[in-house]
CSV table of C-alpha atoms and ligand atoms in Angstrom, one decimal:
chain,number,residue,atom,x,y,z
A,239,MET,CA,16.7,1.4,-12.8
A,240,THR,CA,18.1,0.0,-9.5
A,241,LEU,CA,16.0,-1.8,-6.4
A,242,PRO,CA,14.1,1.5,-3.7
A,243,SER,CA,16.2,1.4,-0.8
A,244,ARG,CA,12.7,1.9,1.1
A,245,VAL,CA,9.6,0.9,0.7
A,246,ARG,CA,6.5,2.4,2.3
A,247,ILE,CA,3.9,-0.3,2.8
A,248,VAL,CA,-0.3,1.2,2.8
A,249,GLU,CA,-1.4,-1.3,5.4
A,250,VAL,CA,-5.3,-1.2,4.0
A,251,GLY,CA,-6.3,-4.7,6.4
A,252,PRO,CA,-8.6,-2.4,8.0
A,253,ARG,CA,-10.6,-1.7,5.1
A,254,ASP,CA,-9.8,-3.5,2.4
A,255,GLY,CA,-9.3,-6.5,4.6
A,256,LEU,CA,-12.2,-6.6,6.3
A,257,GLN,CA,-14.8,-4.4,4.0
A,258,ASN,CA,-16.2,-8.0,2.5
A,259,GLU,CA,-16.2,-9.9,6.3
A,260,PRO,CA,-19.4,-11.8,6.0
A,261,VAL,CA,-20.2,-11.1,10.1
A,262,LEU,CA,-19.9,-7.9,11.2
A,263,VAL,CA,-16.7,-7.3,12.4
A,264,PRO,CA,-16.6,-5.4,16.2
A,265,THR,CA,-16.2,-1.8,15.9
A,266,ALA,CA,-13.3,-2.1,19.1
A,267,VAL,CA,-12.0,-4.9,17.3
A,268,LYS,CA,-10.8,-2.5,14.1
A,269,VAL,CA,-9.3,0.3,16.7
A,270,GLY,CA,-7.4,-2.6,18.6
A,271,LEU,CA,-6.8,-3.9,15.0
A,272,ILE,CA,-5.0,-0.2,14.0
A,273,GLU,CA,-3.3,-0.2,17.3
A,274,ARG,CA,-1.0,-3.1,16.7
A,275,LEU,CA,-0.5,-1.9,12.6
A,276,LEU,CA,1.3,1.3,14.4
A,277,ALA,CA,3.2,-0.4,17.4
A,278,ALA,CA,4.5,-2.6,14.6
A,279,GLY,CA,5.9,0.5,12.4
A,280,LEU,CA,3.4,1.0,10.2
A,281,THR,CA,2.3,4.9,9.7
A,282,SER,CA,-0.1,4.6,6.2
A,283,ILE,CA,-2.7,2.7,7.5
A,284,GLU,CA,-6.9,2.6,5.9
A,285,GLY,CA,-8.6,3.0,8.1
A,286,GLY,CA,-12.2,2.3,6.9
A,287,SER,CA,-14.2,3.9,4.3
A,288,PHE,CA,-17.3,7.0,3.6
A,289,VAL,CA,-19.4,5.1,1.0
A,290,SER,CA,-22.9,4.1,1.2
A,291,ALA,CA,-24.1,1.0,4.5
A,292,ARG,CA,-26.8,-0.2,1.8
A,293,TRP,CA,-23.7,-1.3,-0.4
A,294,VAL,CA,-21.1,-2.2,2.1
A,295,PRO,CA,-22.4,-3.1,5.6
A,296,GLN,CA,-19.2,-3.2,7.2
A,297,MET,CA,-17.7,-0.3,7.1
A,298,ALA,CA,-20.5,1.3,8.0
A,299,ASP,CA,-19.1,2.7,11.6
A,300,THR,CA,-16.0,4.3,10.3
A,301,ALA,CA,-16.4,7.2,11.9
A,302,ALA,CA,-16.3,5.7,15.5
A,303,VAL,CA,-13.1,3.7,14.5
A,304,MET,CA,-11.9,7.0,14.2
A,305,ALA,CA,-12.9,8.3,16.7
A,306,ARG,CA,-10.8,6.2,18.9
A,307,LEU,CA,-7.7,6.2,16.8
A,308,PRO,CA,-4.9,7.5,18.7
A,309,PRO,CA,-2.7,9.8,17.0
A,310,ASN,CA,-0.8,9.5,13.9
A,311,PRO,CA,1.7,12.1,13.9
A,312,ALA,CA,4.5,10.1,11.8
A,313,GLY,CA,1.7,9.2,9.2
A,314,ARG,CA,-1.5,9.1,8.4
A,315,TYR,CA,-4.8,7.7,8.7
A,316,THR,CA,-6.9,7.8,4.8
A,317,VAL,CA,-10.6,6.5,4.4
A,318,LEU,CA,-12.4,6.0,0.8
A,319,VAL,CA,-15.0,8.2,-0.1
A,320,PRO,CA,-16.9,8.4,-3.2
A,321,ASN,CA,-18.0,11.2,-3.9
A,322,LEU,CA,-18.6,14.6,-1.8
A,323,LYS,CA,-21.1,13.4,0.6
A,324,GLY,CA,-18.5,10.8,2.5
A,325,PHE,CA,-15.3,13.8,1.4
A,326,GLU,CA,-18.0,15.6,4.2
A,327,ALA,CA,-18.4,12.9,6.6
A,328,ALA,CA,-14.6,11.6,6.3
A,329,ARG,CA,-13.1,15.4,7.2
A,330,ALA,CA,-15.7,15.7,9.6
A,331,ALA,CA,-14.0,12.5,11.3
A,332,GLY,CA,-10.6,14.0,10.9
A,333,ALA,CA,-9.0,11.6,8.1
A,334,GLY,CA,-5.5,12.8,6.9
A,335,GLU,CA,-5.9,11.7,3.8
A,336,VAL,CA,-8.8,10.8,1.4
A,337,ALA,CA,-8.8,8.3,-1.8
A,338,ILE,CA,-11.0,8.4,-4.3
A,339,PHE,CA,-11.2,5.1,-6.5
A,340,ALA,CA,-12.1,4.4,-10.1
A,341,SER,CA,-11.6,1.1,-12.3
A,342,ALA,CA,-10.5,1.1,-15.4
A,343,SER,CA,-13.3,-1.0,-16.4
A,344,GLU,CA,-16.6,-0.1,-17.4
A,345,ALA,CA,-18.8,-3.1,-16.1
A,346,PHE,CA,-16.4,-2.8,-13.1
A,347,SER,CA,-17.3,1.0,-12.3
A,348,GLN,CA,-21.1,0.3,-12.6
A,349,ALA,CA,-20.8,-2.6,-10.4
A,350,ASN,CA,-18.4,-1.0,-8.1
A,351,ILE,CA,-20.0,3.0,-7.7
A,352,ASN,CA,-22.8,2.4,-9.5
A,353,CYS,CA,-21.4,4.6,-12.6
A,354,SER,CA,-19.2,4.8,-15.4
A,355,ILE,CA,-15.7,6.1,-15.7
A,356,ALA,CA,-15.9,8.6,-16.9
A,357,GLU,CA,-18.9,10.0,-14.3
A,358,SER,CA,-16.8,8.9,-12.0
A,359,LEU,CA,-13.6,10.8,-12.7
A,360,ALA,CA,-16.1,13.9,-13.0
A,361,ARG,CA,-17.9,12.8,-9.9
A,362,PHE,CA,-14.6,12.8,-8.2
A,363,ALA,CA,-13.7,16.5,-9.2
A,364,PRO,CA,-15.0,18.7,-6.5
A,365,VAL,CA,-13.6,16.0,-3.8
A,366,ALA,CA,-10.7,17.0,-5.0
A,367,ALA,CA,-10.4,20.4,-4.4
A,368,ALA,CA,-12.6,20.1,-1.6
A,369,ALA,CA,-9.8,18.4,0.2
A,370,ARG,CA,-6.9,20.1,-2.1
A,371,ALA,CA,-9.0,23.9,0.1
A,372,ALA,CA,-9.2,21.7,3.3
A,373,GLY,CA,-5.6,20.6,3.4
A,374,ILE,CA,-6.4,17.0,3.8
A,375,GLY,CA,-4.3,14.2,1.3
A,376,LEU,CA,-5.9,12.9,-2.2
A,377,ARG,CA,-4.8,9.3,-2.9
A,378,GLY,CA,-6.5,7.5,-5.9
A,379,TYR,CA,-7.0,4.5,-7.1
A,380,VAL,CA,-7.6,2.2,-10.3
A,381,SER,CA,-8.6,-0.7,-9.9
A,382,CYS,CA,-8.7,-4.0,-12.6
A,383,VAL,CA,-5.6,-2.9,-14.3
A,384,LEU,CA,-4.7,-6.7,-14.5
A,385,GLY,CA,-7.3,-7.5,-15.5
A,386,CYS,CA,-11.9,-7.5,-15.2
A,387,PRO,CA,-14.0,-10.0,-13.3
A,388,TYR,CA,-16.8,-8.9,-16.1
A,389,GLU,CA,-15.0,-8.2,-18.8
A,390,GLY,CA,-12.2,-10.2,-18.3
A,391,ALA,CA,-8.9,-8.4,-20.1
A,392,VAL,CA,-8.1,-4.7,-19.4
A,393,ALA,CA,-5.7,-2.7,-21.5
A,394,PRO,CA,-2.7,-1.2,-20.0
A,395,GLN,CA,-3.5,2.1,-22.2
A,396,ALA,CA,-7.0,2.5,-20.4
A,397,VAL,CA,-5.0,2.6,-17.5
A,398,ALA,CA,-2.2,4.8,-17.7
A,399,SER,CA,-5.5,7.2,-18.6
A,400,VAL,CA,-7.2,6.9,-15.6
A,401,ALA,CA,-4.2,7.5,-13.8
A,402,ARG,CA,-3.8,10.0,-15.6
A,403,ARG,CA,-7.0,11.5,-15.0
A,404,LEU,CA,-6.0,10.5,-11.7
A,405,VAL,CA,-3.9,13.0,-10.9
A,406,GLU,CA,-4.8,16.4,-13.3
A,407,ILE,CA,-7.1,16.4,-11.2
A,408,GLY,CA,-4.8,16.4,-7.8
A,409,CYS,CA,-4.2,13.1,-6.5
A,410,ARG,CA,-0.7,12.8,-5.0
A,411,GLU,CA,-0.2,9.1,-5.5
A,412,VAL,CA,-1.9,6.7,-7.5
A,413,SER,CA,-3.1,2.8,-6.2
A,414,LEU,CA,-2.8,1.0,-9.4
A,415,GLY,CA,-5.0,-2.3,-8.1
A,416,ASP,CA,-5.4,-5.6,-9.3
A,417,THR,CA,-8.2,-6.7,-7.7
A,418,ILE,CA,-9.3,-9.8,-8.5
A,419,GLY,CA,-5.5,-10.8,-8.1
A,420,ALA,CA,-5.3,-11.8,-12.2
A,421,GLY,CA,-2.5,-11.1,-12.6
A,422,ALA,CA,1.3,-12.7,-13.4
A,423,PRO,CA,4.6,-10.8,-13.0
A,424,ASP,CA,4.9,-9.8,-16.9
A,425,GLN,CA,2.2,-8.3,-17.6
A,426,ALA,CA,2.5,-6.5,-14.1
A,427,ARG,CA,6.0,-5.0,-15.5
A,428,ALA,CA,4.3,-3.7,-18.3
A,429,CYS,CA,1.1,-2.5,-16.8
A,430,VAL,CA,3.6,-0.6,-14.5
A,431,GLU,CA,6.1,0.9,-17.6
A,432,THR,CA,3.0,1.4,-20.3
A,433,VAL,CA,1.6,4.0,-16.9
A,434,ALA,CA,5.1,5.5,-15.9
A,435,ALA,CA,5.1,6.8,-19.4
A,436,LEU,CA,2.1,8.9,-18.6
A,437,VAL,CA,2.8,9.5,-14.1
A,438,PRO,CA,6.5,9.3,-13.2
A,439,PRO,CA,6.7,5.8,-11.1
A,440,GLU,CA,7.4,7.7,-7.6
A,441,ARG,CA,3.3,8.5,-7.9
A,442,LEU,CA,2.4,4.9,-8.3
A,443,ALA,CA,2.0,2.3,-5.6
A,444,LEU,CA,1.0,-1.8,-6.4
A,445,HIS,CA,-2.2,-2.7,-5.1
A,446,PHE,CA,-1.6,-6.4,-6.0
A,447,HIS,CA,-4.9,-9.0,-4.2
A,448,ASP,CA,-3.3,-12.5,-4.4
A,449,THR,CA,-5.8,-14.7,-5.9
A,450,ARG,CA,-3.5,-17.0,-7.5
A,451,GLY,CA,-0.5,-16.8,-5.3
A,452,LEU,CA,0.9,-14.4,-7.8
A,453,ALA,CA,0.9,-11.4,-5.9
A,454,LEU,CA,4.1,-10.7,-4.4
A,455,ALA,CA,6.1,-11.7,-7.5
A,456,ASN,CA,4.2,-9.2,-9.1
A,457,ILE,CA,5.5,-6.8,-6.3
A,458,ARG,CA,8.7,-8.2,-7.4
A,459,ALA,CA,8.8,-7.9,-11.3
A,460,CYS,CA,7.8,-3.5,-10.8
A,461,LEU,CA,10.3,-3.0,-8.8
A,462,ASP,CA,12.8,-1.7,-10.6
A,463,LEU,CA,10.6,0.5,-12.2
A,464,GLY,CA,10.4,3.2,-9.4
A,465,VAL,CA,7.7,2.4,-7.9
A,466,SER,CA,8.0,2.3,-3.9
A,467,VAL,CA,4.6,2.7,-2.4
A,468,VAL,CA,3.5,-1.2,-2.0
A,469,ASP,CA,-0.4,-1.3,-0.2
A,470,ALA,CA,-1.0,-4.8,1.4
A,471,ALA,CA,-2.9,-6.0,4.0
A,472,VAL,CA,-2.2,-8.0,7.8
A,473,ALA,CA,-2.5,-11.8,7.5
A,474,GLY,CA,-3.6,-11.5,3.8
A,475,LEU,CA,-7.5,-10.4,4.5
A,476,GLY,CA,-9.7,-8.8,2.3
A,477,GLY,CA,-11.9,-9.2,-0.5
A,478,CYS,CA,-13.6,-6.7,-2.7
A,479,PRO,CA,-18.0,-6.8,-2.3
A,480,TYR,CA,-18.4,-6.1,-6.7
A,481,ALA,CA,-15.7,-8.6,-7.6
A,482,ALA,CA,-16.7,-12.3,-6.4
A,483,GLY,CA,-14.3,-14.8,-6.1
A,484,ALA,CA,-11.6,-12.2,-5.4
A,485,THR,CA,-9.6,-13.2,-2.5
A,486,GLY,CA,-7.3,-10.5,-0.5
A,487,ASN,CA,-4.5,-7.9,-0.4
A,488,VAL,CA,-0.7,-10.0,-0.3
A,489,ALA,CA,0.2,-10.1,3.2
A,490,THR,CA,2.5,-7.3,4.8
A,491,GLU,CA,3.9,-10.2,7.0
A,492,GLY,CA,5.2,-11.6,3.3
A,493,VAL,CA,5.4,-8.1,2.0
A,494,VAL,CA,7.7,-7.3,4.7
A,495,ALA,CA,10.3,-9.8,4.4
A,496,ASP,CA,10.4,-10.3,0.9
A,497,LEU,CA,11.5,-6.6,1.3
A,498,ALA,CA,14.0,-7.6,4.3
A,499,ARG,CA,15.2,-10.5,1.5
A,500,LEU,CA,16.2,-8.1,-1.6
A,501,GLY,CA,17.5,-5.6,1.1
A,502,ILE,CA,14.8,-2.8,1.0
A,503,ALA,CA,13.9,-2.2,4.2
A,504,THR,CA,10.3,-0.6,5.4
A,505,GLY,CA,10.9,0.1,8.8
A,506,VAL,CA,8.2,-2.2,9.7
A,507,ASP,CA,8.3,-5.1,12.6
A,508,PRO,CA,8.0,-8.6,12.1
A,509,ALA,CA,7.6,-10.0,15.5
A,510,ARG,CA,4.4,-7.4,16.4
A,511,LEU,CA,2.8,-6.9,13.3
A,512,ALA,CA,3.2,-11.1,13.4
A,513,GLU,CA,1.0,-10.3,16.7
A,514,ALA,CA,-1.4,-7.3,14.8
A,515,GLY,CA,-1.9,-10.4,12.6
A,516,ARG,CA,-2.3,-13.3,15.3
A,517,PHE,CA,-5.0,-10.7,17.0
A,518,VAL,CA,-7.1,-9.8,14.5
A,519,THR,CA,-7.4,-13.6,13.2
A,520,GLU,CA,-8.4,-14.6,16.6
A,521,ALA,CA,-10.7,-12.1,16.4
A,522,LEU,CA,-12.5,-13.0,12.7
A,523,ALA,CA,-13.2,-16.8,14.3
A,524,GLN,CA,-14.3,-15.6,17.2
A,525,ALA,CA,-17.1,-13.4,15.1
A,526,ARG,CA,-17.7,-16.0,12.9
A,527,ALA,CA,-17.6,-17.9,15.7
A,528,ASP,CA,-20.6,-16.3,18.0
A,529,ALA,CA,-22.8,-15.6,14.1
A,530,ASP,CA,-22.7,-19.1,13.9
A,531,ARG,CA,-24.1,-20.1,17.3
A,532,PRO,CA,-27.2,-20.6,17.8
A,533,ALA,CA,-29.6,-17.7,19.5
A,534,SER,CA,-30.8,-18.9,23.0
A,535,THR,CA,-33.6,-19.7,24.0
A,536,ALA,CA,-33.9,-19.0,27.9
B,808,HMG,P1,-26.3,5.1,-5.3
B,808,HMG,O1,-27.2,3.7,-5.2
B,808,HMG,O2,-26.1,4.5,-6.6
B,808,HMG,O3,-26.1,6.8,-4.9
B,808,HMG,O4,-24.6,4.4,-4.5
B,808,HMG,P2,-27.1,7.9,-4.7
B,808,HMG,O5,-26.6,8.8,-4.9
B,808,HMG,O6,-28.1,7.2,-5.3
B,808,HMG,O7,-27.1,7.2,-3.0
B,808,HMG,C1,-28.0,5.6,-2.8
B,808,HMG,C2,-28.0,5.8,-1.0
B,808,HMG,O8,-26.2,5.7,-0.7
B,808,HMG,C3,-28.4,7.5,-0.7
B,808,HMG,O9,-28.9,7.0,0.4
B,808,HMG,C4,-27.3,7.6,-0.4
B,808,HMG,O10,-27.0,8.4,0.7
B,808,HMG,C5,-26.5,7.6,0.7
B,808,HMG,P3,-30.8,6.8,1.1
B,808,HMG,O11,-31.2,7.9,0.2
B,808,HMG,O12,-30.9,5.1,0.1
B,808,HMG,O13,-30.1,5.9,2.2
B,808,HMG,N1,-25.1,7.0,0.0
B,808,HMG,C6,-24.2,7.5,1.2
B,808,HMG,N2,-23.9,7.4,2.3
B,808,HMG,C7,-22.5,7.1,3.2
B,808,HMG,N3,-21.7,7.6,1.9
B,808,HMG,C8,-21.9,8.3,1.1
B,808,HMG,C9,-22.8,7.5,0.1
B,808,HMG,N4,-23.0,7.9,-0.4
B,808,HMG,C10,-24.0,8.4,-0.7
B,808,HMG,N5,-20.3,8.8,0.9
B,808,HMG,C11,-22.5,4.8,-4.6
B,808,HMG,C12,-23.4,5.2,-5.8
B,808,HMG,C13,-20.4,5.0,-4.7
B,808,HMG,C14,-23.0,5.7,-2.8
B,808,HMG,C15,-22.0,3.6,-3.9
B,808,HMG,O14,-21.8,2.5,-5.2
B,808,HMG,C16,-21.2,2.7,-2.7
B,808,HMG,O15,-20.8,3.5,-2.0
B,808,HMG,N6,-20.5,2.6,-3.4
B,808,HMG,C17,-19.3,1.8,-2.5
B,808,HMG,C18,-18.1,0.6,-3.0
B,808,HMG,C19,-17.1,-0.3,-2.5
B,808,HMG,O16,-17.1,0.2,-1.7
B,808,HMG,N7,-16.8,-0.6,-2.6
B,808,HMG,C20,-15.4,-1.9,-2.1
B,808,HMG,C21,-14.0,-0.6,-2.3
B,808,HMG,S1,-13.6,-0.2,-4.0
B,808,HMG,C22,-12.5,-1.7,-3.4
B,808,HMG,O17,-12.4,-2.1,-2.9
B,808,HMG,C23,-11.1,-1.7,-4.6
B,808,HMG,C24,-9.8,-1.1,-3.5
B,808,HMG,O18,-9.3,-2.0,-2.9
B,808,HMG,C25,-9.1,-1.1,-5.0
B,808,HMG,C26,-8.5,-2.3,-6.0
B,808,HMG,O19,-8.6,-3.3,-5.8
B,808,HMG,O20,-9.1,-2.5,-7.1
B,808,HMG,C27,-9.6,0.4,-3.6
B,809,MG,MG1,-8.1,-4.0,-2.9
């Protein structure tokens, strides 16, 4: 198969990028970041998640973020939801798409969403039905596709069967997460090939974290397999609170530049994207400095 002529980037920085920040990021910063990402030409943007605030405090203001976002007529704002409670919050917030998130590893499923893989899939089925009834898009994630922080190696066949189940319950797209950036190019390719035997590659997305600096190479290794959606986070922000040591997603800036070198269009303006990256890194530096400053005694 040949390389795609165009790749759609799903910008996950405002969610995956910020969910693990040690200091609370002001709502205005999240909104300002998303406005700049839109201005850079990104249209598929993950705005946050409706999960337990006890589990992931950084995403507790997702409703407030969504309420302040400009319209996104050319694309959609996606939010993560683990259950019907999250779905109802997403619907009330006007999300265009919800993303359900499963794992190919039992231990990670327990750590991340406090249930087994089978329980999670059973819990997602009514979410999928509700999304369909409400005309809201449905995306799925499979985590730990190239390795698990608790179990180590993960069989591609396990990834494929969870991905297929997500499609069966109604996901239009399934994103394959190398949650801890454990994979290498040959392994990424073998995994996508195995999954593509059960799920058409046009319905797959690559969601690679960059812990060992291999995410771009891993993406390249899969691009001629019929996949044309890549998840990325501006400035390489991110990590997962339930995967110790996992660093950020592959940087959107790197993906846009690498794809341009291959002659693949993304519709993203690199200069405006760089401005979004500067904005969020300066805001995070400020938030961290504010958190470090001793409380005033005046
Ligand atoms: P639980 O404790 O088993 O659930 O957590 P529960 O049903 O017993 O509820 C516990 C409390 O959470 C209750 O509140 C519920 O109301 C509340 P309390 O009575 O204690 O005050 N609750 C909720 N609150 C808000 N929104 C909700 C919601 N549901 C329950 N939707 C649960 C189970 C799934 C809720 C929890 O484990 C959770 O929120 N996990 C989310 C973890 C998470 O967000 N992880 C990061 C995202 S995944 C990721 O980063 C990977 C990805 O990027 C791909 C990759 O890289 O691989 C997508
Ligand atoms: Mg992730």
